[in-house]
Amino acid sequence: MKKSLFLTFAVGLTLVFASCASKKNIVKDPIVPKTTSSTQPPTQTKTDAPIDKPMVTTVDHLKKIIDNGVSAKNIVTDMTFNIKIGSKDISVPGSLRMRRDEVIRLQLFVPLLGTEVGRIEFSPDRVLIVNRLHKEYIEADYTQLDFLKNNDLNFYSLQALFWNQLAVPGKNGVDMSDFAQFNVDGTNVKLTRGNMTYNWTTAANGQIVMTNINYASASSGASSLLWMYSNFRPLGVGQFPLHQDFQFTTTATKKLKTVKVAIDMENVKDKADWDTKTTVSSKYKKVSPSDILGKLLSF
């Protein structure tokens, strides 16, 4: 296992996660939706309009999207992780463990041997990056990591991407009070906040098949994230995409960088017998976020 593997992994995910910014300072109190609720049909204004035909509204489709989400509390799966950045193209075994509203943990292993080489762990209050190769780690809250702080990253935006769900900047989850913030055109859903634009492409049944996030700023450059979902399989109530494919492009690092990641999962389970918080050995050296991330982002 070469040093470049962990660097490639960490650089790629660092750039991707930094792009998933949520502008929570812009979000106001929840807005009562102006769209017509499917449970309260509008008064007919035309005397010849059929009164017994159900009306398909923005609310109807957004409810389908929410109802289509998995009900599982945990997602535990083995995976094959492929990342392409610059001239690097690496595939390794790994694991993904998520517990709703608590943690997103990605681990990479040495092929055949199964030894962990590194992990990135996100929880609502901290980010942990562990480099097993050099016995180094970062543990910091979001305000201590410039690449997160400057983009106002929110844990719940990342969770929505991995869990194949809608997101509202600065909020944990989406409910009917948020519906007026979305623009629905057929099966396409859009939300704009400041310099950030979210676009979701969905199927007629409300299944999200693609999320496209774009950020543009005169001072911070432009970034785009295209996250695609396929190979849906039942998991509790709803279906979960076992294949997730995302591509991130940014000029925020002053040089154009493109990262492509593909995650192929298998044997996905709602399994609860695992610890959500990683404890790092006292033999590991704690590294300043600016030191290690500066090295990673210059890779």
mmCIF file of C-alpha atoms in Angstrom:
data_model
loop_
_atom_site.group_PDB
_atom_site.id
_atom_site.type_symbol
_atom_site.label_atom_id
_atom_site.label_comp_id
_atom_site.label_asym_id
_atom_site.label_seq_id
_atom_site.Cartn_x
_atom_site.Cartn_y
_atom_site.Cartn_z
ATOM 1 C CA MET A 1 0.000 0.000 0.000
ATOM 2 C CA LYS A 2 1.611 3.234 -1.107
ATOM 3 C CA LYS A 3 1.562 6.595 0.632
ATOM 4 C CA SER A 4 -0.235 8.055 -2.367
ATOM 5 C CA LEU A 5 -3.328 5.944 -1.692
ATOM 6 C CA PHE A 6 -4.286 7.720 1.502
ATOM 7 C CA LEU A 7 -3.314 11.090 0.066
ATOM 8 C CA THR A 8 -5.458 10.486 -3.005
ATOM 9 C CA PHE A 9 -8.357 9.295 -0.872
ATOM 10 C CA ALA A 10 -8.161 12.197 1.560
ATOM 11 C CA VAL A 11 -7.646 14.849 -1.111
ATOM 12 C CA GLY A 12 -10.554 13.589 -3.156
ATOM 13 C CA LEU A 13 -13.011 13.371 -0.296
ATOM 14 C CA THR A 14 -11.792 16.633 1.216
ATOM 15 C CA LEU A 15 -12.494 18.471 -2.031
ATOM 16 C CA VAL A 16 -15.823 16.740 -2.578
ATOM 17 C CA PHE A 17 -17.099 17.327 0.950
ATOM 18 C CA ALA A 18 -15.980 20.952 0.891
ATOM 19 C CA SER A 19 -18.174 21.447 -2.154
ATOM 20 C CA CYS A 20 -21.310 20.288 -0.348
ATOM 21 C CA ALA A 21 -21.638 23.657 1.351
ATOM 22 C CA SER A 22 -24.825 24.694 3.075
ATOM 23 C CA LYS A 23 -25.444 28.413 3.468
ATOM 24 C CA LYS A 24 -27.222 28.155 6.797
ATOM 25 C CA ASN A 25 -26.687 31.831 7.578
ATOM 26 C CA ILE A 26 -29.079 32.621 4.737
ATOM 27 C CA VAL A 27 -31.869 30.324 5.900
ATOM 28 C CA LYS A 28 -34.745 32.104 7.602
ATOM 29 C CA ASP A 29 -37.507 30.675 9.758
ATOM 30 C CA PRO A 30 -39.437 27.905 8.006
ATOM 31 C CA ILE A 31 -41.789 29.291 5.401
ATOM 32 C CA VAL A 32 -45.360 28.140 5.263
ATOM 33 C CA PRO A 33 -45.714 26.681 1.781
ATOM 34 C CA LYS A 34 -47.653 28.715 -0.710
ATOM 35 C CA THR A 35 -48.171 25.627 -2.835
ATOM 36 C CA THR A 36 -51.426 23.778 -2.455
ATOM 37 C CA SER A 37 -51.366 20.889 0.016
ATOM 38 C CA SER A 38 -52.515 17.586 -1.369
ATOM 39 C CA THR A 39 -54.629 17.187 1.780
ATOM 40 C CA GLN A 40 -56.437 20.502 1.200
ATOM 41 C CA PRO A 41 -57.479 20.727 -2.468
ATOM 42 C CA PRO A 42 -57.954 24.246 -3.841
ATOM 43 C CA THR A 43 -61.353 25.700 -4.492
ATOM 44 C CA GLN A 44 -62.293 25.202 -8.159
ATOM 45 C CA THR A 45 -62.522 28.509 -9.990
ATOM 46 C CA LYS A 46 -63.973 27.120 -13.200
ATOM 47 C CA THR A 47 -67.449 25.703 -13.087
ATOM 48 C CA ASP A 48 -66.596 23.197 -15.821
ATOM 49 C CA ALA A 49 -63.450 21.883 -14.084
ATOM 50 C CA PRO A 50 -63.697 18.256 -12.972
ATOM 51 C CA ILE A 51 -63.991 18.060 -9.210
ATOM 52 C CA ASP A 52 -63.216 14.365 -8.857
ATOM 53 C CA LYS A 53 -59.832 14.308 -10.653
ATOM 54 C CA PRO A 54 -56.854 14.377 -8.230
ATOM 55 C CA MET A 55 -54.580 17.350 -8.738
ATOM 56 C CA VAL A 56 -50.842 16.638 -9.095
ATOM 57 C CA THR A 57 -49.032 19.460 -7.312
ATOM 58 C CA THR A 58 -45.559 20.436 -6.165
ATOM 59 C CA VAL A 59 -46.506 19.154 -2.736
ATOM 60 C CA ASP A 60 -47.514 15.761 -4.150
ATOM 61 C CA HIS A 61 -44.170 15.171 -5.828
ATOM 62 C CA LEU A 62 -42.077 16.417 -2.910
ATOM 63 C CA LYS A 63 -44.016 14.112 -0.597
ATOM 64 C CA LYS A 64 -43.249 11.221 -2.961
ATOM 65 C CA ILE A 65 -39.538 12.003 -2.750
ATOM 66 C CA ILE A 66 -39.583 12.087 1.041
ATOM 67 C CA ASP A 67 -41.726 8.947 1.307
ATOM 68 C CA ASN A 68 -39.345 7.110 -1.038
ATOM 69 C CA GLY A 69 -36.434 7.483 1.399
ATOM 70 C CA VAL A 70 -35.247 4.500 3.426
ATOM 71 C CA SER A 71 -36.553 4.158 6.965
ATOM 72 C CA ALA A 72 -33.469 2.348 8.291
ATOM 73 C CA LYS A 73 -31.588 3.891 11.208
ATOM 74 C CA ASN A 74 -28.265 2.333 10.148
ATOM 75 C CA ILE A 75 -26.554 1.587 6.861
ATOM 76 C CA VAL A 76 -23.635 -0.829 7.093
ATOM 77 C CA THR A 77 -21.997 -2.184 3.966
ATOM 78 C CA ASP A 78 -18.796 -3.450 2.408
ATOM 79 C CA MET A 79 -17.787 -1.543 -0.685
ATOM 80 C CA THR A 80 -15.361 -1.260 -3.529
ATOM 81 C CA PHE A 81 -14.050 2.280 -3.609
ATOM 82 C CA ASN A 82 -12.627 3.759 -6.805
ATOM 83 C CA ILE A 83 -11.145 7.235 -6.985
ATOM 84 C CA LYS A 84 -9.629 9.116 -9.897
ATOM 85 C CA ILE A 85 -7.747 12.358 -9.314
ATOM 86 C CA GLY A 86 -5.071 13.650 -11.648
ATOM 87 C CA SER A 87 -3.105 10.668 -12.911
ATOM 88 C CA LYS A 88 -4.210 8.487 -10.003
ATOM 89 C CA ASP A 89 -6.796 5.764 -10.561
ATOM 90 C CA ILE A 90 -7.119 3.520 -7.523
ATOM 91 C CA SER A 91 -9.619 0.840 -6.502
ATOM 92 C CA VAL A 92 -9.544 -0.648 -3.016
ATOM 93 C CA PRO A 93 -11.912 -2.476 -0.686
ATOM 94 C CA GLY A 94 -13.549 -0.505 2.061
ATOM 95 C CA SER A 95 -16.569 -0.082 4.267
ATOM 96 C CA LEU A 96 -19.250 2.529 4.761
ATOM 97 C CA ARG A 97 -21.029 2.844 8.094
ATOM 98 C CA MET A 98 -23.712 5.419 8.698
ATOM 99 C CA ARG A 99 -26.138 6.013 11.529
ATOM 100 C CA ARG A 100 -28.794 8.578 10.806
ATOM 101 C CA ASP A 101 -28.068 11.983 12.385
ATOM 102 C CA GLU A 102 -24.949 10.621 14.109
ATOM 103 C CA VAL A 103 -22.103 9.615 11.804
ATOM 104 C CA ILE A 104 -20.804 9.005 8.284
ATOM 105 C CA ARG A 105 -17.675 6.832 8.319
ATOM 106 C CA LEU A 106 -15.621 5.730 5.316
ATOM 107 C CA GLN A 107 -12.763 3.277 5.759
ATOM 108 C CA LEU A 108 -10.242 1.968 3.237
ATOM 109 C CA PHE A 109 -8.351 -1.305 3.538
ATOM 110 C CA VAL A 110 -5.243 -2.910 2.100
ATOM 111 C CA PRO A 111 -6.399 -5.349 -0.632
ATOM 112 C CA LEU A 112 -6.333 -9.013 0.454
ATOM 113 C CA LEU A 113 -4.839 -8.222 3.879
ATOM 114 C CA GLY A 114 -7.819 -6.204 5.075
ATOM 115 C CA THR A 115 -5.729 -3.832 7.188
ATOM 116 C CA GLU A 116 -7.225 -0.364 7.502
ATOM 117 C CA VAL A 117 -5.122 2.351 5.870
ATOM 118 C CA GLY A 118 -7.256 5.363 6.747
ATOM 119 C CA ARG A 119 -10.687 6.696 7.611
ATOM 120 C CA ILE A 120 -12.687 9.885 7.411
ATOM 121 C CA GLU A 121 -15.474 10.265 9.945
ATOM 122 C CA PHE A 122 -18.096 13.008 9.999
ATOM 123 C CA SER A 123 -20.477 13.607 12.887
ATOM 124 C CA PRO A 124 -22.609 16.666 13.627
ATOM 125 C CA ASP A 125 -19.974 18.185 15.942
ATOM 126 C CA ARG A 126 -16.608 17.034 14.610
ATOM 127 C CA VAL A 127 -14.489 15.818 11.727
ATOM 128 C CA LEU A 128 -11.963 13.034 12.261
ATOM 129 C CA ILE A 129 -9.342 12.105 9.666
ATOM 130 C CA VAL A 130 -7.059 9.203 10.591
ATOM 131 C CA ASN A 131 -3.908 8.304 8.671
ATOM 132 C CA ARG A 132 -3.029 4.787 9.788
ATOM 133 C CA LEU A 133 0.099 4.734 7.624
ATOM 134 C CA HIS A 134 1.821 7.505 9.539
ATOM 135 C CA LYS A 135 -0.091 7.270 12.828
ATOM 136 C CA GLU A 136 -1.429 10.801 12.489
ATOM 137 C CA TYR A 137 -4.908 12.195 12.943
ATOM 138 C CA ILE A 138 -6.990 15.353 12.920
ATOM 139 C CA GLU A 139 -9.839 15.879 15.332
ATOM 140 C CA ALA A 140 -11.585 19.226 15.052
ATOM 141 C CA ASP A 141 -14.941 20.886 14.942
ATOM 142 C CA TYR A 142 -16.150 22.369 11.694
ATOM 143 C CA THR A 143 -15.038 25.909 12.545
ATOM 144 C CA GLN A 144 -11.427 24.762 12.907
ATOM 145 C CA LEU A 145 -11.185 23.459 9.348
ATOM 146 C CA ASP A 146 -10.884 26.307 6.874
ATOM 147 C CA PHE A 147 -12.037 24.255 3.903
ATOM 148 C CA LEU A 148 -15.253 23.489 5.800
ATOM 149 C CA LYS A 149 -15.639 26.798 7.629
ATOM 150 C CA ASN A 150 -15.201 28.911 4.492
ATOM 151 C CA ASN A 151 -17.858 26.884 2.715
ATOM 152 C CA ASP A 152 -20.128 26.740 5.804
ATOM 153 C CA LEU A 153 -20.373 22.958 5.465
ATOM 154 C CA ASN A 154 -23.203 21.207 7.266
ATOM 155 C CA PHE A 155 -23.133 17.550 8.318
ATOM 156 C CA TYR A 156 -26.752 17.087 7.298
ATOM 157 C CA SER A 157 -26.066 18.157 3.709
ATOM 158 C CA LEU A 158 -23.509 15.343 3.464
ATOM 159 C CA GLN A 159 -25.938 12.939 5.046
ATOM 160 C CA ALA A 160 -28.618 13.802 2.480
ATOM 161 C CA LEU A 161 -26.203 13.012 -0.356
ATOM 162 C CA PHE A 162 -25.161 9.628 1.010
ATOM 163 C CA TRP A 163 -28.711 8.698 2.017
ATOM 164 C CA ASN A 164 -30.243 9.743 -1.334
ATOM 165 C CA GLN A 165 -32.459 12.491 0.074
ATOM 166 C CA LEU A 166 -33.442 16.115 -0.430
ATOM 167 C CA ALA A 167 -31.721 18.782 1.663
ATOM 168 C CA VAL A 168 -32.451 22.310 2.842
ATOM 169 C CA PRO A 169 -29.335 24.345 3.752
ATOM 170 C CA GLY A 170 -28.905 24.626 7.498
ATOM 171 C CA LYS A 171 -31.599 22.092 8.400
ATOM 172 C CA ASN A 172 -31.689 18.490 9.508
ATOM 173 C CA GLY A 173 -34.190 16.966 7.118
ATOM 174 C CA VAL A 174 -37.007 18.335 4.982
ATOM 175 C CA ASP A 175 -40.671 18.634 5.956
ATOM 176 C CA MET A 176 -43.765 20.274 4.501
ATOM 177 C CA SER A 177 -42.868 23.648 6.005
ATOM 178 C CA ASP A 178 -39.900 23.719 3.595
ATOM 179 C CA PHE A 179 -41.805 22.894 0.414
ATOM 180 C CA ALA A 180 -42.259 26.506 -0.730
ATOM 181 C CA GLN A 181 -38.480 26.825 -0.992
ATOM 182 C CA PHE A 182 -38.331 24.276 -3.822
ATOM 183 C CA ASN A 183 -39.093 24.886 -7.480
ATOM 184 C CA VAL A 184 -40.573 21.753 -9.050
ATOM 185 C CA ASP A 185 -40.737 21.403 -12.830
ATOM 186 C CA GLY A 186 -42.187 18.017 -13.653
ATOM 187 C CA THR A 187 -39.819 15.609 -11.904
ATOM 188 C CA ASN A 188 -36.948 18.094 -11.613
ATOM 189 C CA VAL A 189 -36.496 19.880 -8.286
ATOM 190 C CA LYS A 190 -34.429 23.015 -7.717
ATOM 191 C CA LEU A 191 -33.409 25.081 -4.691
ATOM 192 C CA THR A 192 -31.226 28.201 -4.782
ATOM 193 C CA ARG A 193 -29.473 29.882 -1.859
ATOM 194 C CA GLY A 194 -27.050 32.696 -2.542
ATOM 195 C CA ASN A 195 -24.210 31.326 -4.672
ATOM 196 C CA MET A 196 -25.379 27.754 -4.265
ATOM 197 C CA THR A 197 -27.837 25.932 -6.537
ATOM 198 C CA TYR A 198 -29.159 22.439 -5.837
ATOM 199 C CA ASN A 199 -30.814 20.421 -8.606
ATOM 200 C CA TRP A 200 -32.369 16.999 -8.095
ATOM 201 C CA THR A 201 -33.423 14.770 -10.989
ATOM 202 C CA THR A 202 -36.074 12.302 -9.883
ATOM 203 C CA ALA A 203 -38.129 9.470 -11.299
ATOM 204 C CA ALA A 204 -41.920 9.673 -11.440
ATOM 205 C CA ASN A 205 -42.140 7.638 -8.223
ATOM 206 C CA GLY A 206 -40.020 10.201 -6.361
ATOM 207 C CA GLN A 207 -36.734 8.285 -6.471
ATOM 208 C CA ILE A 208 -33.734 10.629 -6.670
ATOM 209 C CA VAL A 209 -31.452 9.480 -9.488
ATOM 210 C CA MET A 210 -29.095 12.466 -9.590
ATOM 211 C CA THR A 211 -28.110 15.451 -7.447
ATOM 212 C CA ASN A 212 -26.282 18.363 -9.071
ATOM 213 C CA ILE A 213 -24.844 21.092 -6.828
ATOM 214 C CA ASN A 214 -23.214 24.191 -8.257
ATOM 215 C CA TYR A 215 -21.376 26.976 -6.438
ATOM 216 C CA ALA A 216 -20.048 30.152 -8.053
ATOM 217 C CA SER A 217 -18.273 33.056 -6.371
ATOM 218 C CA ALA A 218 -16.023 35.824 -7.675
ATOM 219 C CA SER A 219 -13.696 35.349 -4.702
ATOM 220 C CA SER A 220 -13.872 31.557 -4.249
ATOM 221 C CA GLY A 221 -14.127 30.340 -7.831
ATOM 222 C CA ALA A 222 -16.605 27.807 -9.132
ATOM 223 C CA SER A 223 -17.328 24.278 -7.963
ATOM 224 C CA SER A 224 -19.748 21.634 -9.183
ATOM 225 C CA LEU A 225 -20.743 18.265 -7.784
ATOM 226 C CA LEU A 226 -22.654 15.674 -9.772
ATOM 227 C CA TRP A 227 -23.829 12.737 -7.629
ATOM 228 C CA MET A 228 -25.589 9.851 -9.381
ATOM 229 C CA TYR A 229 -27.480 6.884 -7.948
ATOM 230 C CA SER A 230 -28.312 3.454 -9.369
ATOM 231 C CA ASN A 231 -28.804 -0.220 -8.472
ATOM 232 C CA PHE A 232 -31.593 0.475 -5.970
ATOM 233 C CA ARG A 233 -32.431 -2.313 -3.542
ATOM 234 C CA PRO A 234 -35.058 -2.564 -0.770
ATOM 235 C CA LEU A 235 -33.870 -1.545 2.706
ATOM 236 C CA GLY A 236 -36.588 -1.337 5.313
ATOM 237 C CA VAL A 237 -39.318 0.883 3.911
ATOM 238 C CA GLY A 238 -37.951 2.420 0.721
ATOM 239 C CA GLN A 239 -35.019 1.630 -1.527
ATOM 240 C CA PHE A 240 -31.327 2.459 -1.215
ATOM 241 C CA PRO A 241 -28.864 2.931 -4.133
ATOM 242 C CA LEU A 242 -26.015 0.429 -3.889
ATOM 243 C CA HIS A 243 -24.070 2.259 -6.583
ATOM 244 C CA GLN A 244 -23.161 5.900 -6.008
ATOM 245 C CA ASP A 245 -21.056 7.739 -8.511
ATOM 246 C CA PHE A 246 -19.924 11.330 -8.073
ATOM 247 C CA GLN A 247 -17.757 13.804 -9.897
ATOM 248 C CA PHE A 248 -16.468 17.018 -8.391
ATOM 249 C CA THR A 249 -14.777 19.883 -10.240
ATOM 250 C CA THR A 250 -13.446 23.056 -8.634
ATOM 251 C CA THR A 251 -11.311 26.116 -9.297
ATOM 252 C CA ALA A 252 -11.381 27.113 -5.598
ATOM 253 C CA THR A 253 -7.856 25.728 -5.122
ATOM 254 C CA LYS A 254 -6.575 28.180 -7.809
ATOM 255 C CA LYS A 255 -5.947 25.216 -10.076
ATOM 256 C CA LEU A 256 -8.649 23.212 -11.795
ATOM 257 C CA LYS A 257 -9.138 19.950 -9.954
ATOM 258 C CA THR A 258 -11.448 17.091 -10.857
ATOM 259 C CA VAL A 259 -12.212 14.138 -8.637
ATOM 260 C CA LYS A 260 -14.249 11.113 -9.684
ATOM 261 C CA VAL A 261 -15.445 8.576 -7.146
ATOM 262 C CA ALA A 262 -17.456 5.389 -7.550
ATOM 263 C CA ILE A 263 -18.770 3.385 -4.602
ATOM 264 C CA ASP A 264 -20.142 -0.099 -5.224
ATOM 265 C CA MET A 265 -21.815 -1.554 -2.165
ATOM 266 C CA GLU A 266 -22.943 -5.053 -1.302
ATOM 267 C CA ASN A 267 -24.772 -6.753 1.546
ATOM 268 C CA VAL A 268 -26.268 -3.514 2.857
ATOM 269 C CA LYS A 269 -27.765 -4.005 6.302
ATOM 270 C CA ASP A 270 -29.530 -2.030 8.999
ATOM 271 C CA LYS A 271 -27.106 -3.197 11.671
ATOM 272 C CA ALA A 272 -26.854 -1.480 15.063
ATOM 273 C CA ASP A 273 -24.088 -3.383 16.917
ATOM 274 C CA TRP A 274 -21.225 -0.967 16.276
ATOM 275 C CA ASP A 275 -19.761 2.079 17.973
ATOM 276 C CA THR A 276 -20.436 5.392 16.267
ATOM 277 C CA LYS A 277 -17.417 7.198 17.710
ATOM 278 C CA THR A 278 -13.834 6.331 16.833
ATOM 279 C CA THR A 279 -11.308 6.431 19.671
ATOM 280 C CA VAL A 280 -7.792 7.138 18.439
ATOM 281 C CA SER A 281 -4.834 5.390 20.060
ATOM 282 C CA SER A 282 -2.608 7.496 22.319
ATOM 283 C CA LYS A 283 0.298 6.388 20.110
ATOM 284 C CA TYR A 284 -1.056 8.532 17.271
ATOM 285 C CA LYS A 285 0.117 12.098 16.813
ATOM 286 C CA LYS A 286 -2.521 14.807 16.629
ATOM 287 C CA VAL A 287 -1.790 17.067 13.666
ATOM 288 C CA SER A 288 -2.947 20.642 13.112
ATOM 289 C CA PRO A 289 -5.791 20.798 10.568
ATOM 290 C CA SER A 290 -4.045 23.547 8.628
ATOM 291 C CA ASP A 291 -0.828 21.515 8.407
ATOM 292 C CA ILE A 292 -2.200 18.272 7.062
ATOM 293 C CA LEU A 293 -4.968 19.757 4.930
ATOM 294 C CA GLY A 294 -2.524 22.228 3.398
ATOM 295 C CA LYS A 295 -0.396 19.277 2.302
ATOM 296 C CA LEU A 296 -3.393 17.382 1.025
ATOM 297 C CA LEU A 297 -4.835 20.250 -0.981
ATOM 298 C CA SER A 298 -1.494 20.956 -2.639
ATOM 299 C CA PHE A 299 -1.280 17.343 -3.841
#
